Short mmCIF file of C-alpha atoms in Angstrom, two decimals:
data_model
loop_
_atom_site.label_atom_id
_atom_site.label_comp_id
_atom_site.label_asym_id
_atom_site.label_seq_id
_atom_site.Cartn_x
_atom_site.Cartn_y
_atom_site.Cartn_z
CA MET H 173 5.99 18.30 -37.02
CA TYR H 174 7.09 19.76 -41.17
CA ARG H 175 9.43 17.70 -43.32
CA PRO H 176 10.43 20.04 -46.18
CA SER H 177 12.62 19.62 -49.23
CA THR H 178 13.58 23.32 -49.43
CA ASP H 179 15.71 25.13 -46.44
CA PRO H 180 13.89 28.40 -46.21
CA CYS H 181 15.23 30.23 -49.04
CA ILE H 182 11.87 29.59 -50.25
CA PHE H 183 10.55 32.26 -49.25
CA LEU H 184 12.01 34.16 -51.66
CA HIS H 185 11.06 32.17 -54.52
CA GLY H 186 8.19 33.65 -56.65
CA GLU H 187 6.52 30.10 -58.50
CA ALA H 188 3.37 29.31 -56.40
CA GLU H 189 3.96 25.71 -58.11
CA ASP H 190 6.66 24.59 -56.40
CA TRP H 191 5.96 25.41 -53.29
CA PRO H 192 3.62 22.35 -52.19
CA ARG H 193 5.61 20.13 -54.35
CA LEU H 194 8.65 20.99 -51.10
CA LEU H 195 6.83 22.60 -48.63
CA GLY H 196 4.28 20.11 -48.68
CA GLU H 197 0.62 20.99 -48.68
CA ASP H 198 0.14 20.94 -44.62
CA LEU H 199 2.75 23.26 -43.80
CA VAL H 200 1.65 25.81 -46.46
CA LYS H 201 -1.44 25.46 -45.37
CA GLU H 202 -0.13 26.22 -41.32
CA LEU H 203 1.17 29.19 -43.48
CA ILE H 204 -1.74 30.56 -44.50
CA LYS H 205 -3.37 30.04 -41.32
CA ARG H 206 -0.13 32.10 -39.95
CA PHE H 207 -0.94 34.44 -41.55
CA ARG H 208 -4.46 34.65 -42.32
CA HIS H 209 -3.75 38.62 -41.96
CA VAL H 210 -1.96 39.39 -44.62
CA ALA H 211 -2.55 36.28 -46.64
CA ARG H 212 -6.06 35.00 -47.93
CA ASP H 213 -4.79 32.17 -49.93
CA LEU H 214 -0.68 31.12 -50.86
CA ASP H 215 -0.84 34.16 -53.94
CA ASP H 216 -1.22 36.67 -51.56
CA PHE H 217 1.53 35.21 -48.96
CA ILE H 218 4.04 34.98 -51.86
CA LYS H 219 3.49 38.02 -52.60
CA TYR H 220 3.83 39.55 -48.89
CA ALA H 221 6.60 36.83 -48.33
CA LEU H 222 8.58 38.69 -51.00
CA GLU H 223 7.79 41.57 -50.48
CA ASN H 224 8.64 42.21 -46.07
CA PRO H 225 11.13 38.96 -46.54
CA GLN H 226 12.12 40.61 -42.66
CA ALA H 227 9.11 39.73 -41.81
CA VAL H 228 8.27 36.24 -41.92
CA TYR H 229 10.41 34.01 -39.59
CA VAL H 230 8.66 37.01 -36.78
CA GLY H 231 5.73 34.21 -38.13
CA LEU H 232 7.15 31.27 -37.87
CA ALA H 233 7.38 31.05 -33.61
CA GLY H 234 7.31 27.98 -32.62
CA LEU H 235 7.34 25.96 -35.99
CA LYS H 236 8.38 22.30 -35.59
CA VAL H 237 10.42 21.82 -39.08
CA GLY H 238 12.47 18.32 -39.34
CA GLY H 239 14.32 16.39 -42.22
CA ARG H 240 17.18 17.61 -44.04
CA PHE H 241 16.66 20.99 -43.69
CA ARG H 242 16.35 21.46 -40.25
CA GLN H 243 19.26 23.18 -39.12
CA ASP H 244 18.59 25.56 -42.46
CA TRP H 245 14.92 26.40 -40.60
CA ALA H 246 16.04 26.21 -36.86
CA ALA H 247 18.22 28.59 -37.42
CA TYR H 248 15.65 30.98 -39.57
CA VAL H 249 12.48 30.27 -37.18
CA GLY H 250 14.72 30.54 -34.37
CA LEU H 251 17.27 33.61 -34.05
CA GLY H 252 15.45 34.97 -37.72
CA TYR H 253 19.65 33.93 -39.36
CA VAL H 254 19.32 32.54 -43.24
CA SER H 255 23.48 32.15 -43.98
CA PRO H 256 24.96 34.08 -46.49
CA ASN H 257 26.38 31.52 -48.55
CA TYR H 258 25.42 30.18 -52.35
CA ARG H 259 23.42 27.32 -52.96
CA THR H 260 23.53 26.46 -56.13
CA GLN H 261 25.77 24.13 -57.14
CA TRP H 262 26.83 25.83 -60.73
CA PRO H 263 27.99 24.21 -63.91
CA PHE H 264 31.69 25.13 -64.80
CA VAL H 265 32.20 27.07 -66.88
CA GLU H 266 35.62 27.67 -67.58
CA ASN H 267 37.26 31.13 -67.77
CA GLY H 268 39.54 33.80 -66.95
CA VAL H 269 37.71 36.75 -66.49
CA GLU H 270 37.35 39.40 -63.35
CA LEU H 271 34.32 41.09 -62.71
CA ASP H 272 35.00 44.50 -60.32
CA VAL H 273 31.92 43.63 -57.89
CA ARG H 274 32.25 42.51 -54.40
CA ILE H 275 28.50 40.81 -54.01
CA GLN H 276 29.42 37.68 -51.50
CA VAL H 277 26.67 36.70 -50.06
CA SER H 278 23.42 35.45 -51.88
CA PRO H 279 19.98 36.54 -52.67
CA CYS H 280 18.32 34.33 -49.36
CA PHE H 281 20.53 36.37 -47.15
CA LEU H 282 17.67 38.65 -47.18
CA LEU H 283 15.75 36.67 -45.29
CA SER H 284 17.85 37.48 -42.21
CA ARG H 285 16.89 39.80 -39.17
CA LEU H 286 18.82 43.10 -39.50
CA ASP H 287 20.80 43.56 -36.56
CA ARG H 288 23.91 44.59 -36.13
CA GLU H 289 26.45 41.39 -36.64
CA VAL H 290 23.61 41.55 -39.90
CA VAL H 291 24.05 44.74 -41.15
CA TYR H 292 28.05 43.92 -40.64
CA ILE H 293 28.17 41.22 -43.03
CA TRP H 294 25.94 42.53 -45.57
CA ARG H 295 28.77 45.69 -45.83
CA ASN H 296 31.85 43.68 -46.00
CA ARG H 297 30.79 40.75 -48.13
CA ALA H 298 28.59 43.09 -50.39
CA ALA H 299 29.94 45.47 -50.79
CA THR H 300 29.13 46.68 -53.91
CA ILE H 301 25.18 46.58 -53.27
CA PHE H 302 25.77 49.96 -51.47
CA LYS H 303 26.89 51.61 -54.07
CA TRP H 304 23.67 50.92 -56.30
CA VAL H 305 21.79 51.48 -52.66
CA SER H 306 22.03 53.53 -49.57
CA GLN H 307 20.96 50.96 -47.26
CA LEU H 308 19.49 47.66 -47.81
CA PRO H 309 15.81 48.14 -49.30
CA ARG H 310 13.11 46.07 -46.61
CA HIS H 311 10.08 46.43 -48.66
CA LYS H 312 9.71 44.95 -52.28
CA PRO H 313 13.89 44.60 -52.38
CA LEU H 314 13.28 42.34 -55.58
CA GLU H 315 11.42 45.73 -57.27
CA VAL H 316 14.08 47.92 -55.97
CA PHE H 317 17.12 44.97 -56.30
CA ARG H 318 15.44 44.95 -60.21
CA ARG H 319 15.68 48.89 -61.08
CA ALA H 320 19.49 49.12 -58.95
CA PHE H 321 21.46 46.64 -60.04
CA PRO H 322 23.30 47.81 -63.91
CA LEU H 323 21.88 46.70 -66.83
CA GLU H 324 24.93 45.99 -68.53
CA LEU H 325 25.43 43.06 -65.22
CA ARG H 326 21.82 41.84 -66.03
CA GLU H 327 22.90 41.69 -69.84
CA LEU H 328 26.20 40.07 -69.16
CA ALA H 329 23.86 37.40 -67.69
CA ARG H 330 21.40 36.54 -70.05
CA SER H 331 24.23 36.95 -73.36
CA ARG H 332 26.64 34.42 -71.56
CA GLY H 333 25.33 32.21 -69.02
CA TYR H 334 24.62 32.46 -64.89
CA ALA H 335 26.86 29.64 -64.91
CA TRP H 336 29.60 31.40 -66.76
CA VAL H 337 28.76 34.17 -64.61
CA ALA H 338 29.16 32.03 -61.26
CA TRP H 339 32.59 31.21 -62.52
CA THR H 340 34.14 33.63 -63.24
CA ARG H 341 36.26 36.10 -60.07
CA TRP H 342 36.13 38.38 -57.07
CA ARG H 343 39.64 38.50 -56.51
CA ASP H 344 40.29 35.42 -55.31
CA ARG H 345 36.72 34.16 -55.42
CA ARG H 346 34.35 32.90 -57.49
CA ASN H 347 31.38 34.54 -58.08
CA LYS H 348 28.42 32.23 -57.32
CA HIS H 349 27.12 34.69 -55.17
CA LEU H 350 26.40 36.40 -58.17
CA ALA H 351 24.48 34.53 -60.20
CA GLU H 352 22.70 33.98 -58.08
CA TRP H 353 21.46 37.55 -57.17
CA LEU H 354 21.20 37.83 -60.98
CA TYR H 355 19.80 34.75 -61.48
CA TRP H 356 16.91 36.02 -58.82
CA LEU H 357 16.18 39.15 -61.46
CA ASP H 358 15.46 38.04 -64.05
CA THR H 359 12.98 35.11 -63.30
CA GLY H 360 11.63 35.80 -59.52
CA ARG H 361 12.67 32.30 -58.40
CA LEU H 362 15.76 31.43 -57.01
CA PRO H 363 18.00 28.98 -58.56
CA HIS H 364 18.67 26.24 -56.07
CA ILE H 365 15.10 25.73 -55.60
CA ASP H 366 14.95 25.57 -59.39
CA TYR H 367 17.65 22.38 -59.72
CA LEU H 368 15.64 20.77 -56.82
CA VAL H 369 12.37 21.37 -59.44
CA ARG H 370 13.89 20.67 -62.24
CA ARG H 371 13.56 24.17 -63.79
CA CYS H 372 16.28 25.17 -64.49
CA GLY H 373 19.17 22.49 -66.42
CA ALA H 374 23.16 22.69 -66.88
CA ALA H 375 22.06 23.77 -70.55
CA SER H 376 19.86 26.40 -69.30
CA CYS H 377 21.51 27.59 -67.19
CA THR H 378 25.12 27.80 -69.42
CA LYS H 379 23.86 28.85 -71.94
CA ILE H 380 25.55 31.69 -74.39
CA GLY H 381 23.39 33.75 -75.63
CA GLY H 382 24.24 35.65 -79.14
CA ALA H 383 24.15 39.04 -77.53
CA GLU H 384 27.39 39.80 -77.56
CA SER H 385 27.06 44.15 -78.23
CA LEU H 386 25.27 43.93 -75.63
CA TYR H 387 28.51 41.61 -74.07
CA LYS H 388 29.94 44.47 -74.43
CA LEU H 389 28.22 46.80 -72.25
CA ALA H 390 29.82 44.39 -69.07
CA GLY H 391 33.11 46.08 -70.38
CA SER H 392 33.31 48.86 -66.63
CA TYR H 393 33.07 45.58 -65.07
CA VAL H 394 35.87 42.90 -66.36
CA VAL H 395 39.09 43.49 -64.88
CA GLY H 396 41.99 42.71 -67.06
CA MET A 1004 -0.95 54.05 -6.96
CA SER A 1005 1.68 51.17 -8.47
CA LEU A 1006 3.33 51.39 -11.14
CA VAL A 1007 1.99 47.74 -11.78
CA SER A 1008 -2.36 49.24 -11.06
CA GLN A 1009 -1.40 51.71 -13.42
CA VAL A 1010 -0.65 49.85 -16.11
CA ARG A 1011 -3.89 47.37 -15.08
CA GLU A 1012 -5.73 49.95 -14.59
CA ARG A 1013 -5.07 51.19 -19.04
CA LEU A 1014 -4.59 47.90 -20.22
CA GLY A 1015 -7.82 46.34 -18.79
CA VAL A 1016 -9.16 43.06 -16.25
CA GLU A 1017 -8.94 40.43 -19.96
CA TRP A 1018 -4.96 41.49 -19.08
CA GLU A 1019 -3.50 37.85 -17.24
CA LEU A 1020 -0.55 39.36 -14.42
CA VAL A 1021 1.93 37.24 -13.52
CA TRP A 1022 5.66 37.81 -10.99
CA ARG A 1023 7.57 35.89 -13.83
CA PRO A 1024 9.89 37.11 -16.71
CA PRO A 1025 7.72 36.97 -20.78
CA PRO A 1026 8.25 33.79 -22.31
CA PRO A 1027 11.06 33.71 -25.59
CA GLY A 1028 9.56 36.06 -28.53
CA VAL A 1029 9.75 39.57 -30.38
CA PHE A 1030 10.40 42.61 -29.25
CA LEU A 1031 8.84 45.55 -30.19
CA LEU A 1032 10.97 47.60 -29.81
CA LYS A 1033 14.32 47.89 -31.85
CA GLU A 1034 17.61 45.48 -29.55
CA GLU A 1035 19.32 48.66 -29.54
CA TYR A 1036 16.78 51.09 -27.83
CA LEU A 1037 16.16 47.83 -25.07
CA THR A 1038 18.81 48.35 -21.74
CA LYS A 1039 20.38 46.25 -20.12
CA ALA A 1040 19.31 43.75 -17.52
CA GLU A 1041 22.43 44.69 -15.18
CA ALA A 1042 22.07 48.55 -15.67
CA VAL A 1043 18.26 47.94 -13.97
CA GLU A 1044 19.59 45.64 -11.24
CA ASN A 1045 22.04 48.51 -9.77
CA ILE A 1046 18.22 50.64 -9.96
CA CYS A 1047 16.08 47.94 -8.13
CA ALA A 1048 19.01 47.26 -5.43
CA ARG A 1049 17.54 50.55 -3.85
CA GLY A 1050 14.08 49.51 -4.03
CA ASP A 1051 11.43 47.45 -4.98
CA THR A 1052 10.07 48.88 -8.37
CA PRO A 1053 9.56 46.43 -10.12
CA VAL A 1054 9.85 45.97 -14.59
CA VAL A 1055 8.04 45.38 -16.05
CA TYR A 1056 6.60 43.84 -19.21
CA ILE A 1057 3.42 43.48 -21.66
CA VAL A 1058 3.24 40.11 -24.33
CA VAL A 1059 1.02 39.21 -26.68
CA TYR A 1060 0.58 35.79 -28.24
CA ILE A 1061 -0.25 35.39 -31.44
CA GLY A 1062 -0.79 31.74 -31.63
CA ASP A 1063 2.27 30.72 -31.08
CA VAL A 1064 3.67 33.58 -31.86
CA VAL A 1065 5.25 36.49 -29.24
CA VAL A 1066 5.20 40.05 -28.95
CA VAL A 1067 6.57 41.20 -26.26
CA TYR A 1068 6.69 45.04 -24.73
CA GLY A 1069 9.50 45.71 -22.74
CA ARG A 1070 12.16 48.46 -22.21
CA VAL A 1071 14.56 46.07 -20.25
CA LYS A 1072 16.16 43.66 -22.27
CA PRO A 1073 14.78 40.12 -20.63
CA ALA A 1074 15.31 38.98 -17.62
CA PRO A 1075 17.00 41.20 -14.88
CA ALA A 1076 17.22 38.83 -12.22
CA LYS A 1077 17.20 41.22 -8.61
CA CYS A 1078 14.13 42.65 -9.71
CA PRO A 1079 10.49 41.57 -9.51
CA VAL A 1080 9.77 41.66 -13.09
CA ALA A 1081 5.75 41.91 -14.15
CA THR A 1082 4.73 40.23 -17.40
CA PHE A 1083 0.61 41.11 -18.41
CA SER A 1084 -0.14 38.41 -21.19
CA LYS A 1085 -3.67 38.47 -23.67
CA LYS A 1086 -4.04 36.04 -26.31
CA PHE A 1087 -5.65 37.08 -29.86
CA PRO A 1088 -6.88 34.29 -31.58
CA VAL A 1089 -3.88 33.71 -34.77
CA GLY A 1090 -5.28 36.34 -37.36
CA LYS A 1091 -5.75 39.09 -35.18
CA ALA A 1092 -2.32 39.60 -35.37
CA ARG A 1093 -2.66 44.39 -36.78
CA GLU A 1094 -5.25 43.86 -33.38
CA ALA A 1095 -2.86 42.17 -30.16
CA VAL A 1096 0.27 44.51 -31.79
CA ARG A 1097 -1.82 47.08 -32.28
CA ALA A 1098 -2.69 47.50 -28.92
CA LEU A 1099 1.37 47.64 -27.53
CA ILE A 1100 2.31 49.94 -29.54
CA ASP A 1101 -0.93 52.31 -28.29
CA TYR A 1102 0.06 51.73 -25.17
CA ALA A 1103 3.82 52.58 -25.74
CA LEU A 1104 3.55 55.38 -27.49
CA GLU A 1105 0.84 56.60 -25.51
CA VAL A 1106 1.84 55.87 -22.39
CA ASP A 1107 4.99 55.38 -21.73
CA LYS A 1108 5.65 58.15 -24.95
CA ILE A 1109 8.08 55.57 -26.94
CA PRO A 1110 9.88 57.59 -30.44
CA VAL A 1111 7.46 55.46 -33.31
CA PHE A 1112 11.25 55.32 -34.40
CA GLN A 1113 11.75 53.00 -31.77
CA LEU A 1114 9.34 50.36 -32.67
CA ASN A 1115 10.40 47.38 -34.40
CA PRO A 1116 10.25 47.39 -38.37
CA ASP A 1117 9.67 43.65 -39.11
CA VAL A 1118 7.19 43.64 -35.83
CA LEU A 1119 4.79 46.25 -38.00
CA ARG A 1120 5.46 44.41 -41.18
CA TYR A 1121 4.32 40.99 -39.44
CA ALA A 1122 0.90 43.22 -38.74
CA ASP A 1123 0.65 44.91 -41.69
CA LEU A 1124 0.00 48.38 -39.92
CA CYS A 1125 3.40 50.41 -41.90
CA HIS A 1126 0.44 52.04 -43.83
CA LEU A 1127 0.24 53.63 -40.74
CA PHE A 1128 3.97 54.14 -39.39
CA PRO A 1129 5.51 54.31 -43.24
CA LEU A 1130 8.84 56.21 -42.46
CA VAL A 1131 9.52 53.81 -38.98
CA CYS A 1132 9.02 51.05 -41.90
CA ASP A 1133 10.99 52.28 -44.70
CA ASP A 1134 9.50 52.02 -47.58
CA PRO A 1135 10.52 54.91 -50.05
CA VAL A 1136 7.30 55.31 -51.74
CA GLU A 1137 5.69 55.98 -48.83
CA VAL A 1138 9.21 57.29 -47.72
CA ILE A 1139 8.98 60.19 -51.13
CA SER A 1140 6.04 60.50 -50.87
CA HIS A 1141 6.24 62.39 -47.31
CA VAL A 1142 8.89 64.31 -48.46
CA LYS A 1143 7.05 66.20 -51.55
CA LYS A 1144 4.25 67.27 -49.27
CA SER A 1145 6.47 68.55 -46.94
CA ARG A 1146 7.88 70.68 -49.60
CA GLU A 1147 4.43 71.77 -50.97
CA VAL A 1148 3.52 72.78 -47.96
CA SER A 1149 6.90 74.31 -47.28
CA VAL A 1150 5.80 76.18 -51.05
CA ARG A 1151 2.99 77.75 -49.53
CA ARG A 1152 3.86 78.43 -46.19
CA PRO A 1153 4.94 82.93 -46.84
CA LYS A 1154 8.69 83.22 -46.79
CA GLY A 1155 10.59 85.17 -44.14
CA GLN A 1156 7.58 85.45 -41.68
CA ALA A 1157 8.17 83.16 -38.68
CA GLY A 1158 11.88 84.48 -37.09
CA ASP A 1159 12.08 81.41 -34.56
CA VAL A 1160 14.10 79.24 -34.06
CA PHE A 1161 11.94 76.78 -35.27
CA THR A 1162 11.49 77.63 -38.38
CA LEU A 1163 14.93 77.61 -38.87
CA LEU A 1164 15.32 74.73 -37.81
CA VAL A 1165 13.67 73.04 -40.39
CA GLN A 1166 15.07 75.08 -42.96
CA VAL A 1167 18.19 74.44 -41.95
CA LEU A 1168 17.11 70.17 -41.74
CA LYS A 1169 15.23 70.27 -44.89
CA GLU A 1170 17.69 72.16 -46.87
CA LYS A 1171 20.45 69.31 -45.33
CA VAL A 1172 18.53 66.54 -46.15
CA ASP A 1173 17.43 67.70 -49.85
CA LEU A 1174 21.33 68.05 -50.20
CA ASP A 1175 22.10 64.30 -49.03
CA PRO A 1176 19.72 61.99 -47.97
CA ALA A 1177 22.63 60.30 -45.07
CA TYR A 1178 21.34 62.90 -43.62
CA LEU A 1179 18.14 61.64 -42.89
CA GLU A 1180 19.60 59.13 -40.50
CA ILE A 1181 20.56 61.76 -38.45
CA VAL A 1182 17.80 63.92 -38.07
CA LYS A 1183 16.02 60.30 -37.06
CA LYS A 1184 18.72 59.67 -34.57
CA VAL A 1185 17.97 63.12 -32.53
CA VAL A 1186 14.04 61.59 -33.32
CA GLU A 1187 15.03 58.68 -31.17
CA ASP A 1188 16.76 60.61 -28.45
CA PRO A 1189 16.96 64.23 -28.40
CA GLU A 1190 18.32 63.54 -24.85
CA ARG A 1191 21.36 62.66 -26.32
CA LEU A 1192 21.49 66.01 -28.34
CA ARG A 1193 21.81 67.90 -24.92
CA ALA A 1194 24.31 66.29 -24.04
CA CYS A 1195 26.18 67.54 -26.65
CA TYR A 1196 25.71 71.42 -25.84
CA VAL A 1197 24.57 71.53 -22.85
#
């Protein structure tokens, strides 16, 4: 039985040095063994997983996982399901800003098998995404979404900080999922995993840059 | 010749036959194209027609080809299986696909794209995998072909149909989904008009 120190979201996390550290050498070896037909080493496998996130669960059948994240892994290995909830505990940044962007699912949800219920959750909780893409990309979603997300929205996160975005509102909810998306699109890494390895501290995630002019570009998404 | 004998002959002797439902695994076909077990049980009640599944094992990974959701309780169920070494996922899934497409004549759009991606077979079925780059290159190719073809020669209904559908898809890419539905199940189209 493997005892990884992270949830299955790591399959969307492009930083190779974090994998053995969080999954353990044994699990990394097992993954490469199971995906030997597409990956010669860890770098190959990370590339494959990032490009084909909805196919990874197929090759994990029968994997025994325990530890703190066992329930997340059991749902993923057994059902191909990853929760749409946000994972990152964003440091509080006071702001009263409302963004007209409805993305209330985490990028980790890209790993979920696209059955009818999952598609409904995407359409219902991340309706804004479908203004930018006609359907959910099954292949290279990171590249597709990097092109699809409006630049002004991405600049908003870079200039004000991801935590600032996380504490803006969509109606009565916070935009914590959206902040995870923007962080992932910029870095290819997931913020909660960066927190786990202490790469993303409160300061670097909340720092307000000086790009005020770029912030003005995002005016179309700011409500009120 | 019985159905089971036909399947055995097509697959070869190295496939093991057991008279029980397949183990849990991922299906080769999309879930929406699997017939409900209850619907088949009524047919079984009229005779002894078995329900056949073909299974490949790739280490712990189990890929199942069958056209009925498992498992109809009132039907005899035959499961053919073969073990492939880890690392031979491509060959294993290809064996199932060959059977499904060549013997059962399953439309390619019924294949589960997750399984194709897992087995790294998307280069063979790019439209099923919805790879945008591949789809665009196919559309470009079909446009080049249509430009080279002299106009006004073929007056048959199929040429007209292709032309109408192409115009529709050019105007609205979402229309491709409707075309796909027709390809997946042409009988549905007949039901609309006959």
